[in-house]
Amino acid sequence: MSNQVRPVTADGIEEFDNALPRWWVWLFKFTVLFAVVYMAWGHVFGGESIQQEYVREVAASEKFAELPDNEGHENHHGHESDESAALLAAMGDQKSIAAGKDVYTTNCSPCHGSGGEGTVGPNLTDKFWIHGGKPGQIERTISDGVLEKGMPAWKPILGEEKVRQLVAYVITLKGSNPQNPKAPQGNPEP
Ligand code: HEC
């Protein structure tokens, strides 16, 4: 800053070639460093992407919108299936399906069979559903259970994410033709 010099003249325009203020230079260096760190975090070290952030926020807002709902959650029949963004994201996602399979084997196979063929609980591999076979309907059945019929409510036990993983896995069982299938219950669905 001290080297105040004579103006430089170019094409008749005079300008000083003063040193930039130190704070400005540091600010500039900081932005460059910040960009490098931010890019590494976002693209290399698994920071949350904007897609993931979007899915998380939509799920949060839908959870909020669901809270006091005058239909209540008792009526499982005839409910429009309402798939949340988070549920849709889990559908077909290999990680979710694999995680769902683990959770299923531990918690569900005693009543639904290791291959979903049905024992105490209904067959989950056929196209017959008592409470609806759309992802949103299956999510609701697993979350809230059917207590009077012996199907526990799993959301309080496993949490929402594991329930979504279970839905992702259960959907893959459809049409898998396991051994010793239990007779169909409920209504056929396409
Ligand atoms: C204690 C036994 C039991 C366990 C454990 C159990 N279920 Fe069930 N489940 C049932 C019964 C019984 C029904 C049938 C309810 C009815 O008749 O309305 C059922 C119904 C269901 C349905 C609806 C099927 C339809 O036709 O609509 C789904 C989906 C389901 N269970 C998934 C699961 C999952 C996933 C788990 C593990 C987290 C699980 N169940 C654990 C007993 C059980």
mmCIF file with all atom_site columns, N, CA, C and O and ligand atoms in Angstrom, residues 104 107-108 111-112 120-122 124 128-132 138 141-142 146 149-152 154 158 166 170, ligand 1:
data_model
loop_
_atom_site.group_PDB
_atom_site.id
_atom_site.type_symbol
_atom_site.label_atom_id
_atom_site.label_alt_id
_atom_site.label_comp_id
_atom_site.label_asym_id
_atom_site.label_entity_id
_atom_site.label_seq_id
_atom_site.pdbx_PDB_ins_code
_atom_site.Cartn_x
_atom_site.Cartn_y
_atom_site.Cartn_z
_atom_site.occupancy
_atom_site.B_iso_or_equiv
_atom_site.pdbx_formal_charge
_atom_site.auth_seq_id
_atom_site.auth_comp_id
_atom_site.auth_asym_id
_atom_site.auth_atom_id
_atom_site.pdbx_PDB_model_num
ATOM   1   N  N   . TYR A 1 104 ? -36.531 -57.455 7.353  1.00 0.00 ? 104 TYR A N   1
ATOM   2   C  CA  . TYR A 1 104 ? -37.608 -58.421 7.155  1.00 0.00 ? 104 TYR A CA  1
ATOM   3   C  C   . TYR A 1 104 ? -37.257 -59.764 7.790  1.00 0.00 ? 104 TYR A C   1
ATOM   4   O  O   . TYR A 1 104 ? -38.053 -60.352 8.528  1.00 0.00 ? 104 TYR A O   1
ATOM   5   N  N   . ASN A 1 107 ? -37.515 -59.486 11.610 1.00 0.00 ? 107 ASN A N   1
ATOM   6   C  CA  . ASN A 1 107 ? -38.775 -59.132 12.266 1.00 0.00 ? 107 ASN A CA  1
ATOM   7   C  C   . ASN A 1 107 ? -40.029 -59.723 11.651 1.00 0.00 ? 107 ASN A C   1
ATOM   8   O  O   . ASN A 1 107 ? -41.028 -59.879 12.346 1.00 0.00 ? 107 ASN A O   1
ATOM   9   N  N   . CYS A 1 108 ? -39.990 -60.035 10.394 1.00 0.00 ? 108 CYS A N   1
ATOM   10  C  CA  . CYS A 1 108 ? -41.234 -60.360 9.706  1.00 0.00 ? 108 CYS A CA  1
ATOM   11  C  C   . CYS A 1 108 ? -41.356 -61.834 9.323  1.00 0.00 ? 108 CYS A C   1
ATOM   12  O  O   . CYS A 1 108 ? -42.469 -62.351 9.221  1.00 0.00 ? 108 CYS A O   1
ATOM   13  N  N   . CYS A 1 111 ? -43.800 -64.540 10.873 1.00 0.00 ? 111 CYS A N   1
ATOM   14  C  CA  . CYS A 1 111 ? -45.236 -64.538 10.557 1.00 0.00 ? 111 CYS A CA  1
ATOM   15  C  C   . CYS A 1 111 ? -45.539 -64.535 9.062  1.00 0.00 ? 111 CYS A C   1
ATOM   16  O  O   . CYS A 1 111 ? -46.639 -64.874 8.661  1.00 0.00 ? 111 CYS A O   1
ATOM   17  N  N   . HIS A 1 112 ? -44.573 -64.089 8.262  1.00 0.00 ? 112 HIS A N   1
ATOM   18  C  CA  . HIS A 1 112 ? -44.856 -64.020 6.822  1.00 0.00 ? 112 HIS A CA  1
ATOM   19  C  C   . HIS A 1 112 ? -44.006 -64.989 6.013  1.00 0.00 ? 112 HIS A C   1
ATOM   20  O  O   . HIS A 1 112 ? -44.114 -65.015 4.787  1.00 0.00 ? 112 HIS A O   1
ATOM   21  N  N   . VAL A 1 120 ? -48.504 -67.311 9.680  1.00 0.00 ? 120 VAL A N   1
ATOM   22  C  CA  . VAL A 1 120 ? -49.573 -66.698 10.467 1.00 0.00 ? 120 VAL A CA  1
ATOM   23  C  C   . VAL A 1 120 ? -50.147 -65.512 9.681  1.00 0.00 ? 120 VAL A C   1
ATOM   24  O  O   . VAL A 1 120 ? -51.355 -65.330 9.574  1.00 0.00 ? 120 VAL A O   1
ATOM   25  N  N   . GLY A 1 121 ? -49.245 -64.715 9.138  1.00 0.00 ? 121 GLY A N   1
ATOM   26  C  CA  . GLY A 1 121 ? -49.648 -63.547 8.342  1.00 0.00 ? 121 GLY A CA  1
ATOM   27  C  C   . GLY A 1 121 ? -49.831 -63.946 6.895  1.00 0.00 ? 121 GLY A C   1
ATOM   28  O  O   . GLY A 1 121 ? -49.445 -65.045 6.481  1.00 0.00 ? 121 GLY A O   1
ATOM   29  N  N   . PRO A 1 122 ? -50.437 -63.070 6.110  1.00 0.00 ? 122 PRO A N   1
ATOM   30  C  CA  . PRO A 1 122 ? -50.722 -63.401 4.713  1.00 0.00 ? 122 PRO A CA  1
ATOM   31  C  C   . PRO A 1 122 ? -49.482 -63.504 3.830  1.00 0.00 ? 122 PRO A C   1
ATOM   32  O  O   . PRO A 1 122 ? -48.411 -63.010 4.167  1.00 0.00 ? 122 PRO A O   1
ATOM   33  N  N   . LEU A 1 124 ? -47.185 -62.501 1.012  1.00 0.00 ? 124 LEU A N   1
ATOM   34  C  CA  . LEU A 1 124 ? -46.863 -61.167 0.477  1.00 0.00 ? 124 LEU A CA  1
ATOM   35  C  C   . LEU A 1 124 ? -46.356 -61.231 -0.958 1.00 0.00 ? 124 LEU A C   1
ATOM   36  O  O   . LEU A 1 124 ? -45.918 -60.234 -1.517 1.00 0.00 ? 124 LEU A O   1
ATOM   37  N  N   . PHE A 1 128 ? -52.819 -60.728 -4.235 1.00 0.00 ? 128 PHE A N   1
ATOM   38  C  CA  . PHE A 1 128 ? -53.977 -60.457 -3.378 1.00 0.00 ? 128 PHE A CA  1
ATOM   39  C  C   . PHE A 1 128 ? -53.555 -59.653 -2.159 1.00 0.00 ? 128 PHE A C   1
ATOM   40  O  O   . PHE A 1 128 ? -52.576 -60.004 -1.489 1.00 0.00 ? 128 PHE A O   1
ATOM   41  N  N   . TRP A 1 129 ? -54.282 -58.591 -1.912 1.00 0.00 ? 129 TRP A N   1
ATOM   42  C  CA  . TRP A 1 129 ? -53.962 -57.732 -0.773 1.00 0.00 ? 129 TRP A CA  1
ATOM   43  C  C   . TRP A 1 129 ? -55.214 -57.450 0.047  1.00 0.00 ? 129 TRP A C   1
ATOM   44  O  O   . TRP A 1 129 ? -56.269 -57.156 -0.505 1.00 0.00 ? 129 TRP A O   1
ATOM   45  N  N   . ILE A 1 130 ? -55.071 -57.555 1.367  1.00 0.00 ? 130 ILE A N   1
ATOM   46  C  CA  . ILE A 1 130 ? -56.184 -57.218 2.255  1.00 0.00 ? 130 ILE A CA  1
ATOM   47  C  C   . ILE A 1 130 ? -56.244 -55.702 2.420  1.00 0.00 ? 130 ILE A C   1
ATOM   48  O  O   . ILE A 1 130 ? -57.320 -55.109 2.460  1.00 0.00 ? 130 ILE A O   1
ATOM   49  N  N   . HIS A 1 131 ? -55.075 -55.100 2.516  1.00 0.00 ? 131 HIS A N   1
ATOM   50  C  CA  . HIS A 1 131 ? -55.016 -53.663 2.832  1.00 0.00 ? 131 HIS A CA  1
ATOM   51  C  C   . HIS A 1 131 ? -54.407 -52.832 1.715  1.00 0.00 ? 131 HIS A C   1
ATOM   52  O  O   . HIS A 1 131 ? -53.989 -51.706 1.930  1.00 0.00 ? 131 HIS A O   1
ATOM   53  N  N   . GLY A 1 132 ? -54.323 -53.428 0.528  1.00 0.00 ? 132 GLY A N   1
ATOM   54  C  CA  . GLY A 1 132 ? -53.825 -52.668 -0.614 1.00 0.00 ? 132 GLY A CA  1
ATOM   55  C  C   . GLY A 1 132 ? -52.351 -52.921 -0.880 1.00 0.00 ? 132 GLY A C   1
ATOM   56  O  O   . GLY A 1 132 ? -51.554 -52.995 0.048  1.00 0.00 ? 132 GLY A O   1
ATOM   57  N  N   . ILE A 1 138 ? -48.957 -50.207 1.553  1.00 0.00 ? 138 ILE A N   1
ATOM   58  C  CA  . ILE A 1 138 ? -48.128 -51.167 2.283  1.00 0.00 ? 138 ILE A CA  1
ATOM   59  C  C   . ILE A 1 138 ? -47.385 -50.443 3.411  1.00 0.00 ? 138 ILE A C   1
ATOM   60  O  O   . ILE A 1 138 ? -47.295 -50.943 4.538  1.00 0.00 ? 138 ILE A O   1
ATOM   61  N  N   . THR A 1 141 ? -49.808 -49.973 6.236  1.00 0.00 ? 141 THR A N   1
ATOM   62  C  CA  . THR A 1 141 ? -50.093 -51.215 6.958  1.00 0.00 ? 141 THR A CA  1
ATOM   63  C  C   . THR A 1 141 ? -48.929 -51.576 7.884  1.00 0.00 ? 141 THR A C   1
ATOM   64  O  O   . THR A 1 141 ? -49.136 -51.916 9.050  1.00 0.00 ? 141 THR A O   1
ATOM   65  N  N   . ILE A 1 142 ? -47.703 -51.480 7.352  1.00 0.00 ? 142 ILE A N   1
ATOM   66  C  CA  . ILE A 1 142 ? -46.544 -51.837 8.172  1.00 0.00 ? 142 ILE A CA  1
ATOM   67  C  C   . ILE A 1 142 ? -46.389 -50.835 9.323  1.00 0.00 ? 142 ILE A C   1
ATOM   68  O  O   . ILE A 1 142 ? -46.152 -51.226 10.468 1.00 0.00 ? 142 ILE A O   1
ATOM   69  N  N   . VAL A 1 146 ? -52.076 -53.991 12.056 1.00 0.00 ? 146 VAL A N   1
ATOM   70  C  CA  . VAL A 1 146 ? -53.512 -54.309 12.125 1.00 0.00 ? 146 VAL A CA  1
ATOM   71  C  C   . VAL A 1 146 ? -53.649 -55.033 13.452 1.00 0.00 ? 146 VAL A C   1
ATOM   72  O  O   . VAL A 1 146 ? -53.652 -56.263 13.528 1.00 0.00 ? 146 VAL A O   1
ATOM   73  N  N   . LYS A 1 149 ? -55.795 -57.996 14.332 1.00 0.00 ? 149 LYS A N   1
ATOM   74  C  CA  . LYS A 1 149 ? -55.554 -59.248 13.602 1.00 0.00 ? 149 LYS A CA  1
ATOM   75  C  C   . LYS A 1 149 ? -54.166 -59.827 13.915 1.00 0.00 ? 149 LYS A C   1
ATOM   76  O  O   . LYS A 1 149 ? -53.765 -60.825 13.321 1.00 0.00 ? 149 LYS A O   1
ATOM   77  N  N   . GLY A 1 150 ? -53.428 -59.174 14.781 1.00 0.00 ? 150 GLY A N   1
ATOM   78  C  CA  . GLY A 1 150 ? -52.130 -59.726 15.174 1.00 0.00 ? 150 GLY A CA  1
ATOM   79  C  C   . GLY A 1 150 ? -50.947 -59.200 14.377 1.00 0.00 ? 150 GLY A C   1
ATOM   80  O  O   . GLY A 1 150 ? -49.838 -59.732 14.487 1.00 0.00 ? 150 GLY A O   1
ATOM   81  N  N   . MET A 1 151 ? -51.166 -58.176 13.564 1.00 0.00 ? 151 MET A N   1
ATOM   82  C  CA  . MET A 1 151 ? -50.045 -57.563 12.834 1.00 0.00 ? 151 MET A CA  1
ATOM   83  C  C   . MET A 1 151 ? -49.597 -56.332 13.631 1.00 0.00 ? 151 MET A C   1
ATOM   84  O  O   . MET A 1 151 ? -50.346 -55.374 13.787 1.00 0.00 ? 151 MET A O   1
ATOM   85  N  N   . PRO A 1 152 ? -48.377 -56.397 14.193 1.00 0.00 ? 152 PRO A N   1
ATOM   86  C  CA  . PRO A 1 152 ? -47.914 -55.273 15.028 1.00 0.00 ? 152 PRO A CA  1
ATOM   87  C  C   . PRO A 1 152 ? -47.719 -53.990 14.221 1.00 0.00 ? 152 PRO A C   1
ATOM   88  O  O   . PRO A 1 152 ? -47.554 -54.036 13.004 1.00 0.00 ? 152 PRO A O   1
ATOM   89  N  N   . TRP A 1 154 ? -45.246 -51.222 13.258 1.00 0.00 ? 154 TRP A N   1
ATOM   90  C  CA  . TRP A 1 154 ? -43.780 -51.261 13.253 1.00 0.00 ? 154 TRP A CA  1
ATOM   91  C  C   . TRP A 1 154 ? -43.119 -49.897 13.297 1.00 0.00 ? 154 TRP A C   1
ATOM   92  O  O   . TRP A 1 154 ? -41.939 -49.793 13.607 1.00 0.00 ? 154 TRP A O   1
ATOM   93  N  N   . LEU A 1 158 ? -39.440 -49.647 14.637 1.00 0.00 ? 158 LEU A N   1
ATOM   94  C  CA  . LEU A 1 158 ? -38.324 -49.598 13.686 1.00 0.00 ? 158 LEU A CA  1
ATOM   95  C  C   . LEU A 1 158 ? -38.013 -48.203 13.168 1.00 0.00 ? 158 LEU A C   1
ATOM   96  O  O   . LEU A 1 158 ? -36.914 -47.952 12.682 1.00 0.00 ? 158 LEU A O   1
ATOM   97  N  N   . LEU A 1 166 ? -38.503 -51.663 4.182  1.00 0.00 ? 166 LEU A N   1
ATOM   98  C  CA  . LEU A 1 166 ? -39.338 -52.866 4.136  1.00 0.00 ? 166 LEU A CA  1
ATOM   99  C  C   . LEU A 1 166 ? -40.295 -52.826 2.948  1.00 0.00 ? 166 LEU A C   1
ATOM   100 O  O   . LEU A 1 166 ? -40.473 -53.836 2.260  1.00 0.00 ? 166 LEU A O   1
ATOM   101 N  N   . VAL A 1 170 ? -40.563 -55.609 0.209  1.00 0.00 ? 170 VAL A N   1
ATOM   102 C  CA  . VAL A 1 170 ? -41.813 -56.364 0.027  1.00 0.00 ? 170 VAL A CA  1
ATOM   103 C  C   . VAL A 1 170 ? -42.296 -56.273 -1.423 1.00 0.00 ? 170 VAL A C   1
ATOM   104 O  O   . VAL A 1 170 ? -42.745 -57.262 -2.009 1.00 0.00 ? 170 VAL A O   1
HETATM 105 C  C1  . HEC B 2 .   ? -46.893 -61.578 14.906 1.00 0.00 ? 1   HEC B C1  1
HETATM 106 C  C2  . HEC B 2 .   ? -47.084 -61.884 13.520 1.00 0.00 ? 1   HEC B C2  1
HETATM 107 C  C3  . HEC B 2 .   ? -46.669 -60.831 12.495 1.00 0.00 ? 1   HEC B C3  1
HETATM 108 C  C4  . HEC B 2 .   ? -45.460 -60.241 12.359 1.00 0.00 ? 1   HEC B C4  1
HETATM 109 C  C5  . HEC B 2 .   ? -44.220 -60.406 13.212 1.00 0.00 ? 1   HEC B C5  1
HETATM 110 C  C6  . HEC B 2 .   ? -45.568 -59.402 11.182 1.00 0.00 ? 1   HEC B C6  1
HETATM 111 N  N1  . HEC B 2 .   ? -46.801 -59.503 10.630 1.00 0.00 ? 1   HEC B N1  1
HETATM 112 FE FE1 . HEC B 2 .   ? -47.457 -58.555 8.954  1.00 0.00 ? 1   HEC B FE1 1
HETATM 113 N  N2  . HEC B 2 .   ? -49.291 -59.343 9.233  1.00 0.00 ? 1   HEC B N2  1
HETATM 114 C  C7  . HEC B 2 .   ? -49.644 -60.246 10.218 1.00 0.00 ? 1   HEC B C7  1
HETATM 115 C  C8  . HEC B 2 .   ? -51.037 -60.566 10.086 1.00 0.00 ? 1   HEC B C8  1
HETATM 116 C  C9  . HEC B 2 .   ? -51.814 -61.549 10.961 1.00 0.00 ? 1   HEC B C9  1
HETATM 117 C  C10 . HEC B 2 .   ? -51.535 -59.829 8.980  1.00 0.00 ? 1   HEC B C10 1
HETATM 118 C  C11 . HEC B 2 .   ? -52.949 -59.828 8.418  1.00 0.00 ? 1   HEC B C11 1
HETATM 119 C  C12 . HEC B 2 .   ? -53.742 -58.675 8.942  1.00 0.00 ? 1   HEC B C12 1
HETATM 120 C  C13 . HEC B 2 .   ? -55.201 -58.771 8.546  1.00 0.00 ? 1   HEC B C13 1
HETATM 121 O  O1  . HEC B 2 .   ? -55.707 -59.875 8.433  1.00 0.00 ? 1   HEC B O1  1
HETATM 122 O  O2  . HEC B 2 .   ? -55.794 -57.704 8.377  1.00 0.00 ? 1   HEC B O2  1
HETATM 123 C  C14 . HEC B 2 .   ? -50.392 -59.078 8.471  1.00 0.00 ? 1   HEC B C14 1
HETATM 124 C  C15 . HEC B 2 .   ? -50.465 -58.246 7.373  1.00 0.00 ? 1   HEC B C15 1
HETATM 125 C  C16 . HEC B 2 .   ? -49.364 -57.640 6.795  1.00 0.00 ? 1   HEC B C16 1
HETATM 126 C  C17 . HEC B 2 .   ? -49.417 -56.895 5.562  1.00 0.00 ? 1   HEC B C17 1
HETATM 127 C  C18 . HEC B 2 .   ? -50.641 -56.606 4.730  1.00 0.00 ? 1   HEC B C18 1
HETATM 128 C  C19 . HEC B 2 .   ? -50.909 -57.736 3.773  1.00 0.00 ? 1   HEC B C19 1
HETATM 129 C  C20 . HEC B 2 .   ? -52.152 -57.511 2.946  1.00 0.00 ? 1   HEC B C20 1
HETATM 130 O  O3  . HEC B 2 .   ? -52.598 -58.465 2.341  1.00 0.00 ? 1   HEC B O3  1
HETATM 131 O  O4  . HEC B 2 .   ? -52.636 -56.370 2.875  1.00 0.00 ? 1   HEC B O4  1
HETATM 132 C  C21 . HEC B 2 .   ? -48.140 -56.499 5.291  1.00 0.00 ? 1   HEC B C21 1
HETATM 133 C  C22 . HEC B 2 .   ? -47.673 -55.703 4.093  1.00 0.00 ? 1   HEC B C22 1
HETATM 134 C  C23 . HEC B 2 .   ? -47.310 -56.993 6.355  1.00 0.00 ? 1   HEC B C23 1
HETATM 135 N  N3  . HEC B 2 .   ? -48.074 -57.675 7.249  1.00 0.00 ? 1   HEC B N3  1
HETATM 136 C  C24 . HEC B 2 .   ? -45.952 -56.772 6.451  1.00 0.00 ? 1   HEC B C24 1
HETATM 137 C  C25 . HEC B 2 .   ? -45.196 -57.109 7.569  1.00 0.00 ? 1   HEC B C25 1
HETATM 138 C  C26 . HEC B 2 .   ? -43.823 -56.735 7.742  1.00 0.00 ? 1   HEC B C26 1
HETATM 139 C  C27 . HEC B 2 .   ? -42.985 -55.936 6.744  1.00 0.00 ? 1   HEC B C27 1
HETATM 140 C  C28 . HEC B 2 .   ? -43.432 -57.221 8.950  1.00 0.00 ? 1   HEC B C28 1
HETATM 141 C  C29 . HEC B 2 .   ? -42.090 -57.062 9.645  1.00 0.00 ? 1   HEC B C29 1
HETATM 142 C  C30 . HEC B 2 .   ? -41.720 -55.716 10.016 1.00 0.00 ? 1   HEC B C30 1
HETATM 143 C  C31 . HEC B 2 .   ? -44.561 -57.943 9.514  1.00 0.00 ? 1   HEC B C31 1
HETATM 144 N  N4  . HEC B 2 .   ? -45.611 -57.835 8.636  1.00 0.00 ? 1   HEC B N4  1
HETATM 145 C  C32 . HEC B 2 .   ? -44.527 -58.631 10.697 1.00 0.00 ? 1   HEC B C32 1
HETATM 146 C  C33 . HEC B 2 .   ? -48.813 -60.748 11.192 1.00 0.00 ? 1   HEC B C33 1
HETATM 147 C  C34 . HEC B 2 .   ? -47.510 -60.371 11.410 1.00 0.00 ? 1   HEC B C34 1
#
